[in-house]
């Protein structure tokens, strides 16, 4: 499978302290996408499930993990590997949130076998004109779908914290800014990075 990034604790893509996994590969090519560098799958991003487990297992063993968020890219772009990954993760946590550029109905028709592992899906392409900084959703056309109704309350409490929650991770090659960014945020981000002498900044 192709994994571009794994971060913990992510606090701005779902409730609690979450493991965030960015899967590369996406064919939707939404205008204004904040992660176009993840549209292509690169050889250096290729990882076996066994090796990924070596990164994820210690996090679960040493920290309190409230859930996992899978994003990208579009995780369903590599549906076969996603199924393996979900089967493994679902043993570790029941709160698995997955972002996809497909509509839920398309996922239901093509990948219904994967839905048993997922508690919440945020579906639909990103439409920049509909980005009003709403919590959890990149644009207002996207839907938050609860496949496990028991998580509705937990997510409602998270959503009440409001929009615009951004978290910056300092990485060896620069800063990764995670969360739902408003249009034009990248320009400001790059300016900030330049001021701090960091040339590389990425969104997540
Ligand atoms: S689905 Fe997500 S990653 Fe893919 S192009 Fe749209 S916004 Fe970007």
PDB file of C-alpha atoms and ligand atoms in Angstrom:
ATOM      1  CA  UNK A   1       0.000   0.000   0.000  1.00  0.00           C
ATOM      2  CA  UNK A   2       1.033   3.628  -0.417  1.00  0.00           C
ATOM      3  CA  UNK A   3       1.156   5.709   2.759  1.00  0.00           C
ATOM      4  CA  UNK A   4       2.362   9.288   2.569  1.00  0.00           C
ATOM      5  CA  UNK A   5       2.218  10.239   6.226  1.00  0.00           C
ATOM      6  CA  UNK A   6       1.338   8.938   9.677  1.00  0.00           C
ATOM      7  CA  UNK A   7       0.900  11.364  12.581  1.00  0.00           C
ATOM      8  CA  UNK A   8      -0.092  11.152  16.237  1.00  0.00           C
ATOM      9  CA  UNK A   9      -1.778  12.718  18.165  1.00  0.00           C
ATOM     10  CA  UNK A  10      -4.021  14.345  15.578  1.00  0.00           C
ATOM     11  CA  UNK A  11      -6.690  16.358  17.394  1.00  0.00           C
ATOM     12  CA  UNK A  12      -8.323  18.219  14.507  1.00  0.00           C
ATOM     13  CA  UNK A  13      -9.699  15.429  12.298  1.00  0.00           C
ATOM     14  CA  UNK A  14     -12.190  13.846  14.664  1.00  0.00           C
ATOM     15  CA  UNK A  15     -12.632  13.562  18.427  1.00  0.00           C
ATOM     16  CA  UNK A  16      -9.774  12.902  20.814  1.00  0.00           C
ATOM     17  CA  UNK A  17      -6.179  11.949  20.170  1.00  0.00           C
ATOM     18  CA  UNK A  18      -6.141  10.115  16.883  1.00  0.00           C
ATOM     19  CA  UNK A  19      -3.698   8.377  14.625  1.00  0.00           C
ATOM     20  CA  UNK A  20      -3.901  10.136  11.265  1.00  0.00           C
ATOM     21  CA  UNK A  21      -2.907   8.138   8.210  1.00  0.00           C
ATOM     22  CA  UNK A  22      -2.605   9.819   4.802  1.00  0.00           C
ATOM     23  CA  UNK A  23      -2.945   7.304   1.972  1.00  0.00           C
ATOM     24  CA  UNK A  24      -1.607   8.491  -1.353  1.00  0.00           C
ATOM     25  CA  UNK A  25      -3.370   8.225  -4.666  1.00  0.00           C
ATOM     26  CA  UNK A  26      -6.439  10.130  -5.785  1.00  0.00           C
ATOM     27  CA  UNK A  27      -8.156  10.488  -9.131  1.00  0.00           C
ATOM     28  CA  UNK A  28     -10.753  13.096  -8.192  1.00  0.00           C
ATOM     29  CA  UNK A  29      -8.453  16.059  -8.812  1.00  0.00           C
ATOM     30  CA  UNK A  30     -10.669  18.548  -6.995  1.00  0.00           C
ATOM     31  CA  UNK A  31      -9.781  22.163  -7.782  1.00  0.00           C
ATOM     32  CA  UNK A  32      -8.144  23.766  -4.753  1.00  0.00           C
ATOM     33  CA  UNK A  33      -7.260  20.407  -3.136  1.00  0.00           C
ATOM     34  CA  UNK A  34      -4.930  21.026  -0.202  1.00  0.00           C
ATOM     35  CA  UNK A  35      -2.956  17.825  -0.849  1.00  0.00           C
ATOM     36  CA  UNK A  36      -2.304  17.608  -4.618  1.00  0.00           C
ATOM     37  CA  UNK A  37       1.121  16.118  -3.853  1.00  0.00           C
ATOM     38  CA  UNK A  38      -0.784  13.011  -2.703  1.00  0.00           C
ATOM     39  CA  UNK A  39      -2.608  12.438  -6.005  1.00  0.00           C
ATOM     40  CA  UNK A  40       0.273  10.317  -7.300  1.00  0.00           C
ATOM     41  CA  UNK A  41       1.593   7.236  -5.558  1.00  0.00           C
ATOM     42  CA  UNK A  42       5.349   7.316  -5.171  1.00  0.00           C
ATOM     43  CA  UNK A  43       7.660   4.355  -4.784  1.00  0.00           C
ATOM     44  CA  UNK A  44       9.132   5.727  -1.557  1.00  0.00           C
ATOM     45  CA  UNK A  45       5.617   5.732  -0.057  1.00  0.00           C
ATOM     46  CA  UNK A  46       5.130   2.022  -0.600  1.00  0.00           C
ATOM     47  CA  UNK A  47       4.890   0.067   2.662  1.00  0.00           C
ATOM     48  CA  UNK A  48       3.741  -3.418   3.580  1.00  0.00           C
ATOM     49  CA  UNK A  49       1.017  -3.871   6.174  1.00  0.00           C
ATOM     50  CA  UNK A  50       3.562  -5.652   8.373  1.00  0.00           C
ATOM     51  CA  UNK A  51       5.852  -2.621   8.324  1.00  0.00           C
ATOM     52  CA  UNK A  52       2.976  -0.256   8.932  1.00  0.00           C
ATOM     53  CA  UNK A  53       1.972  -2.334  11.951  1.00  0.00           C
ATOM     54  CA  UNK A  54       5.476  -1.779  13.338  1.00  0.00           C
ATOM     55  CA  UNK A  55       4.730   1.963  13.339  1.00  0.00           C
ATOM     56  CA  UNK A  56       1.142   1.761  14.571  1.00  0.00           C
ATOM     57  CA  UNK A  57       1.372  -0.947  17.246  1.00  0.00           C
ATOM     58  CA  UNK A  58       3.776   0.999  19.522  1.00  0.00           C
ATOM     59  CA  UNK A  59       1.424   4.003  19.446  1.00  0.00           C
ATOM     60  CA  UNK A  60      -1.470   1.871  20.661  1.00  0.00           C
ATOM     61  CA  UNK A  61       0.774   0.213  23.236  1.00  0.00           C
ATOM     62  CA  UNK A  62       2.197   3.422  24.705  1.00  0.00           C
ATOM     63  CA  UNK A  63      -0.557   6.021  24.363  1.00  0.00           C
ATOM     64  CA  UNK A  64      -4.258   6.403  24.795  1.00  0.00           C
ATOM     65  CA  UNK A  65      -5.576   6.409  21.260  1.00  0.00           C
ATOM     66  CA  UNK A  66      -9.167   7.597  20.778  1.00  0.00           C
ATOM     67  CA  UNK A  67      -9.488   6.658  17.138  1.00  0.00           C
ATOM     68  CA  UNK A  68      -7.956   6.594  13.683  1.00  0.00           C
ATOM     69  CA  UNK A  69      -8.584   8.948  10.782  1.00  0.00           C
ATOM     70  CA  UNK A  70      -7.778   7.756   7.268  1.00  0.00           C
ATOM     71  CA  UNK A  71      -7.443  10.454   4.671  1.00  0.00           C
ATOM     72  CA  UNK A  72      -5.182  11.291   1.746  1.00  0.00           C
ATOM     73  CA  UNK A  73      -5.471  11.251  -1.190  1.00  0.00           C
ATOM     74  CA  UNK A  74      -8.509   9.051  -1.298  1.00  0.00           C
ATOM     75  CA  UNK A  75      -8.117   5.858   0.761  1.00  0.00           C
ATOM     76  CA  UNK A  76     -10.622   4.102  -1.538  1.00  0.00           C
ATOM     77  CA  UNK A  77      -8.218   4.675  -4.445  1.00  0.00           C
ATOM     78  CA  UNK A  78      -6.404   1.592  -3.082  1.00  0.00           C
ATOM     79  CA  UNK A  79      -9.463  -0.272  -1.895  1.00  0.00           C
ATOM     80  CA  UNK A  80      -7.808  -3.711  -1.679  1.00  0.00           C
ATOM     81  CA  UNK A  81      -5.056  -2.504   0.629  1.00  0.00           C
ATOM     82  CA  UNK A  82      -7.535  -0.331   2.493  1.00  0.00           C
ATOM     83  CA  UNK A  83      -9.550  -3.430   3.362  1.00  0.00           C
ATOM     84  CA  UNK A  84      -6.479  -5.101   4.876  1.00  0.00           C
ATOM     85  CA  UNK A  85      -5.582  -1.957   6.768  1.00  0.00           C
ATOM     86  CA  UNK A  86      -9.119  -1.518   8.102  1.00  0.00           C
ATOM     87  CA  UNK A  87      -9.339  -5.145   9.192  1.00  0.00           C
ATOM     88  CA  UNK A  88      -6.158  -4.654  11.234  1.00  0.00           C
ATOM     89  CA  UNK A  89      -7.110  -1.251  12.661  1.00  0.00           C
ATOM     90  CA  UNK A  90     -10.624  -2.310  13.610  1.00  0.00           C
ATOM     91  CA  UNK A  91      -9.158  -4.747  16.115  1.00  0.00           C
ATOM     92  CA  UNK A  92      -7.341  -1.819  17.769  1.00  0.00           C
ATOM     93  CA  UNK A  93     -10.143   0.765  17.786  1.00  0.00           C
ATOM     94  CA  UNK A  94     -13.781   0.965  16.832  1.00  0.00           C
ATOM     95  CA  UNK A  95     -13.620   4.676  15.999  1.00  0.00           C
ATOM     96  CA  UNK A  96     -12.377   4.741  12.423  1.00  0.00           C
ATOM     97  CA  UNK A  97     -13.156   7.852  10.394  1.00  0.00           C
ATOM     98  CA  UNK A  98     -12.495   7.709   6.643  1.00  0.00           C
ATOM     99  CA  UNK A  99     -12.450  10.612   4.176  1.00  0.00           C
ATOM    100  CA  UNK A 100     -13.291   9.919   0.550  1.00  0.00           C
ATOM    101  CA  UNK A 101     -13.929  11.972  -2.571  1.00  0.00           C
ATOM    102  CA  UNK A 102     -16.523   9.429  -3.720  1.00  0.00           C
ATOM    103  CA  UNK A 103     -20.188   9.778  -2.835  1.00  0.00           C
ATOM    104  CA  UNK A 104     -21.309   7.392  -0.136  1.00  0.00           C
ATOM    105  CA  UNK A 105     -23.713   5.689  -2.543  1.00  0.00           C
ATOM    106  CA  UNK A 106     -20.779   4.836  -4.851  1.00  0.00           C
ATOM    107  CA  UNK A 107     -18.851   3.407  -1.913  1.00  0.00           C
ATOM    108  CA  UNK A 108     -21.866   1.418  -0.805  1.00  0.00           C
ATOM    109  CA  UNK A 109     -22.273  -0.089  -4.273  1.00  0.00           C
ATOM    110  CA  UNK A 110     -18.602  -0.839  -4.954  1.00  0.00           C
ATOM    111  CA  UNK A 111     -17.023  -1.436  -1.575  1.00  0.00           C
ATOM    112  CA  UNK A 112     -19.806  -2.489   0.791  1.00  0.00           C
ATOM    113  CA  UNK A 113     -17.447  -5.120   2.260  1.00  0.00           C
ATOM    114  CA  UNK A 114     -15.308  -2.352   3.750  1.00  0.00           C
ATOM    115  CA  UNK A 115     -18.133  -0.578   5.551  1.00  0.00           C
ATOM    116  CA  UNK A 116     -18.213  -3.122   8.388  1.00  0.00           C
ATOM    117  CA  UNK A 117     -14.905  -1.673   9.657  1.00  0.00           C
ATOM    118  CA  UNK A 118     -15.742   2.044   9.430  1.00  0.00           C
ATOM    119  CA  UNK A 119     -17.646   4.039  12.037  1.00  0.00           C
ATOM    120  CA  UNK A 120     -17.837   7.401  10.223  1.00  0.00           C
ATOM    121  CA  UNK A 121     -17.339   8.484   6.592  1.00  0.00           C
ATOM    122  CA  UNK A 122     -16.971  12.025   5.272  1.00  0.00           C
ATOM    123  CA  UNK A 123     -17.859  11.739   1.590  1.00  0.00           C
ATOM    124  CA  UNK A 124     -17.820  13.755  -1.611  1.00  0.00           C
ATOM    125  CA  UNK A 125     -15.426  15.843  -3.638  1.00  0.00           C
ATOM    126  CA  UNK A 126     -13.964  19.056  -2.309  1.00  0.00           C
ATOM    127  CA  UNK A 127     -15.619  22.155  -3.789  1.00  0.00           C
ATOM    128  CA  UNK A 128     -13.569  25.218  -2.961  1.00  0.00           C
ATOM    129  CA  UNK A 129     -16.483  27.684  -3.282  1.00  0.00           C
ATOM    130  CA  UNK A 130     -18.289  25.677  -0.608  1.00  0.00           C
ATOM    131  CA  UNK A 131     -15.406  25.732   1.847  1.00  0.00           C
ATOM    132  CA  UNK A 132     -16.630  27.810   4.763  1.00  0.00           C
ATOM    133  CA  UNK A 133     -14.270  26.251   7.265  1.00  0.00           C
ATOM    134  CA  UNK A 134     -16.921  23.892   8.618  1.00  0.00           C
ATOM    135  CA  UNK A 135     -15.535  21.490  11.198  1.00  0.00           C
ATOM    136  CA  UNK A 136     -14.560  18.075   9.820  1.00  0.00           C
ATOM    137  CA  UNK A 137     -15.777  18.850   6.286  1.00  0.00           C
ATOM    138  CA  UNK A 138     -13.654  20.437   3.550  1.00  0.00           C
ATOM    139  CA  UNK A 139     -16.734  21.837   1.858  1.00  0.00           C
ATOM    140  CA  UNK A 140     -20.418  22.049   2.676  1.00  0.00           C
ATOM    141  CA  UNK A 141     -21.490  19.479   0.035  1.00  0.00           C
ATOM    142  CA  UNK A 142     -19.667  16.741   1.941  1.00  0.00           C
ATOM    143  CA  UNK A 143     -21.685  14.631   4.337  1.00  0.00           C
ATOM    144  CA  UNK A 144     -20.768  13.134   7.684  1.00  0.00           C
ATOM    145  CA  UNK A 145     -22.249   9.630   7.611  1.00  0.00           C
ATOM    146  CA  UNK A 146     -22.467   7.556  10.764  1.00  0.00           C
ATOM    147  CA  UNK A 147     -22.181   3.867   9.987  1.00  0.00           C
ATOM    148  CA  UNK A 148     -22.029   3.231  13.704  1.00  0.00           C
ATOM    149  CA  UNK A 149     -24.739   5.345  15.305  1.00  0.00           C
ATOM    150  CA  UNK A 150     -23.142   5.021  18.729  1.00  0.00           C
ATOM    151  CA  UNK A 151     -20.539   7.582  17.623  1.00  0.00           C
ATOM    152  CA  UNK A 152     -23.021  10.318  16.738  1.00  0.00           C
ATOM    153  CA  UNK A 153     -22.972  11.897  20.192  1.00  0.00           C
ATOM    154  CA  UNK A 154     -19.219  11.797  20.503  1.00  0.00           C
ATOM    155  CA  UNK A 155     -18.771  13.505  17.146  1.00  0.00           C
ATOM    156  CA  UNK A 156     -21.509  16.039  17.946  1.00  0.00           C
ATOM    157  CA  UNK A 157     -19.491  17.107  20.993  1.00  0.00           C
ATOM    158  CA  UNK A 158     -16.397  17.427  18.806  1.00  0.00           C
ATOM    159  CA  UNK A 159     -18.274  19.454  16.187  1.00  0.00           C
ATOM    160  CA  UNK A 160     -19.494  21.822  18.892  1.00  0.00           C
ATOM    161  CA  UNK A 161     -15.893  22.905  19.416  1.00  0.00           C
ATOM    162  CA  UNK A 162     -16.337  24.782  16.154  1.00  0.00           C
ATOM    163  CA  UNK A 163     -14.534  25.172  12.844  1.00  0.00           C
ATOM    164  CA  UNK A 164     -11.052  26.379  11.972  1.00  0.00           C
ATOM    165  CA  UNK A 165      -9.092  23.964  14.139  1.00  0.00           C
ATOM    166  CA  UNK A 166      -5.579  23.611  12.760  1.00  0.00           C
ATOM    167  CA  UNK A 167      -2.641  21.699  14.167  1.00  0.00           C
ATOM    168  CA  UNK A 168       0.941  22.090  12.988  1.00  0.00           C
ATOM    169  CA  UNK A 169       3.417  19.213  13.247  1.00  0.00           C
ATOM    170  CA  UNK A 170       7.141  19.972  13.080  1.00  0.00           C
ATOM    171  CA  UNK A 171       8.755  17.336  10.881  1.00  0.00           C
ATOM    172  CA  UNK A 172      12.396  16.907   9.842  1.00  0.00           C
ATOM    173  CA  UNK A 173      11.575  18.300   6.386  1.00  0.00           C
ATOM    174  CA  UNK A 174       9.378  21.180   7.537  1.00  0.00           C
ATOM    175  CA  UNK A 175       5.955  21.739   9.045  1.00  0.00           C
ATOM    176  CA  UNK A 176       2.830  19.756   8.216  1.00  0.00           C
ATOM    177  CA  UNK A 177      -0.324  21.736   8.855  1.00  0.00           C
ATOM    178  CA  UNK A 178      -3.297  19.477   9.606  1.00  0.00           C
ATOM    179  CA  UNK A 179      -7.001  20.333   9.696  1.00  0.00           C
ATOM    180  CA  UNK A 180      -9.633  21.933   7.496  1.00  0.00           C
ATOM    181  CA  UNK A 181      -7.953  24.933   5.916  1.00  0.00           C
ATOM    182  CA  UNK A 182      -9.792  27.847   4.391  1.00  0.00           C
ATOM    183  CA  UNK A 183      -9.010  28.747   0.753  1.00  0.00           C
ATOM    184  CA  UNK A 184      -5.854  30.836   0.507  1.00  0.00           C
ATOM    185  CA  UNK A 185      -4.474  29.365   3.699  1.00  0.00           C
ATOM    186  CA  UNK A 186      -1.528  27.794   1.888  1.00  0.00           C
ATOM    187  CA  UNK A 187      -0.226  31.177   0.727  1.00  0.00           C
ATOM    188  CA  UNK A 188      -0.298  32.489   4.301  1.00  0.00           C
ATOM    189  CA  UNK A 189       1.313  29.256   5.494  1.00  0.00           C
ATOM    190  CA  UNK A 190       4.199  29.570   3.046  1.00  0.00           C
ATOM    191  CA  UNK A 191       4.727  33.190   4.078  1.00  0.00           C
ATOM    192  CA  UNK A 192       4.844  32.133   7.722  1.00  0.00           C
ATOM    193  CA  UNK A 193       7.304  29.350   6.881  1.00  0.00           C
ATOM    194  CA  UNK A 194       9.553  31.765   5.049  1.00  0.00           C
ATOM    195  CA  UNK A 195       9.546  34.118   8.026  1.00  0.00           C
ATOM    196  CA  UNK A 196      10.614  31.222  10.235  1.00  0.00           C
ATOM    197  CA  UNK A 197      13.227  30.047   7.751  1.00  0.00           C
ATOM    198  CA  UNK A 198      11.306  26.888   6.875  1.00  0.00           C
ATOM    199  CA  UNK A 199      10.911  26.455   3.145  1.00  0.00           C
ATOM    200  CA  UNK A 200       8.890  23.257   3.210  1.00  0.00           C
ATOM    201  CA  UNK A 201       5.345  23.384   4.502  1.00  0.00           C
ATOM    202  CA  UNK A 202       2.595  20.968   3.599  1.00  0.00           C
ATOM    203  CA  UNK A 203      -1.095  20.756   4.305  1.00  0.00           C
ATOM    204  CA  UNK A 204      -2.836  17.685   5.613  1.00  0.00           C
TER     205      UNK A 204
HETATM  206  S1  LIG B   1     -10.712  13.835  -3.012  1.00  0.00           S
HETATM  207 FE1  LIG B   1      -9.479  14.899  -1.482  1.00  0.00          FE
HETATM  208  S2  LIG B   1      -7.348  14.400  -2.001  1.00  0.00           S
HETATM  209 FE2  LIG B   1      -8.603  13.886  -3.773  1.00  0.00          FE
HETATM  210  S3  LIG B   1      -8.484  15.708  -5.066  1.00  0.00           S
HETATM  211 FE3  LIG B   1     -10.345  15.870  -3.821  1.00  0.00          FE
HETATM  212  S4  LIG B   1      -9.701  17.056  -2.024  1.00  0.00           S
HETATM  213 FE4  LIG B   1      -7.831  16.303  -3.019  1.00  0.00          FE
END
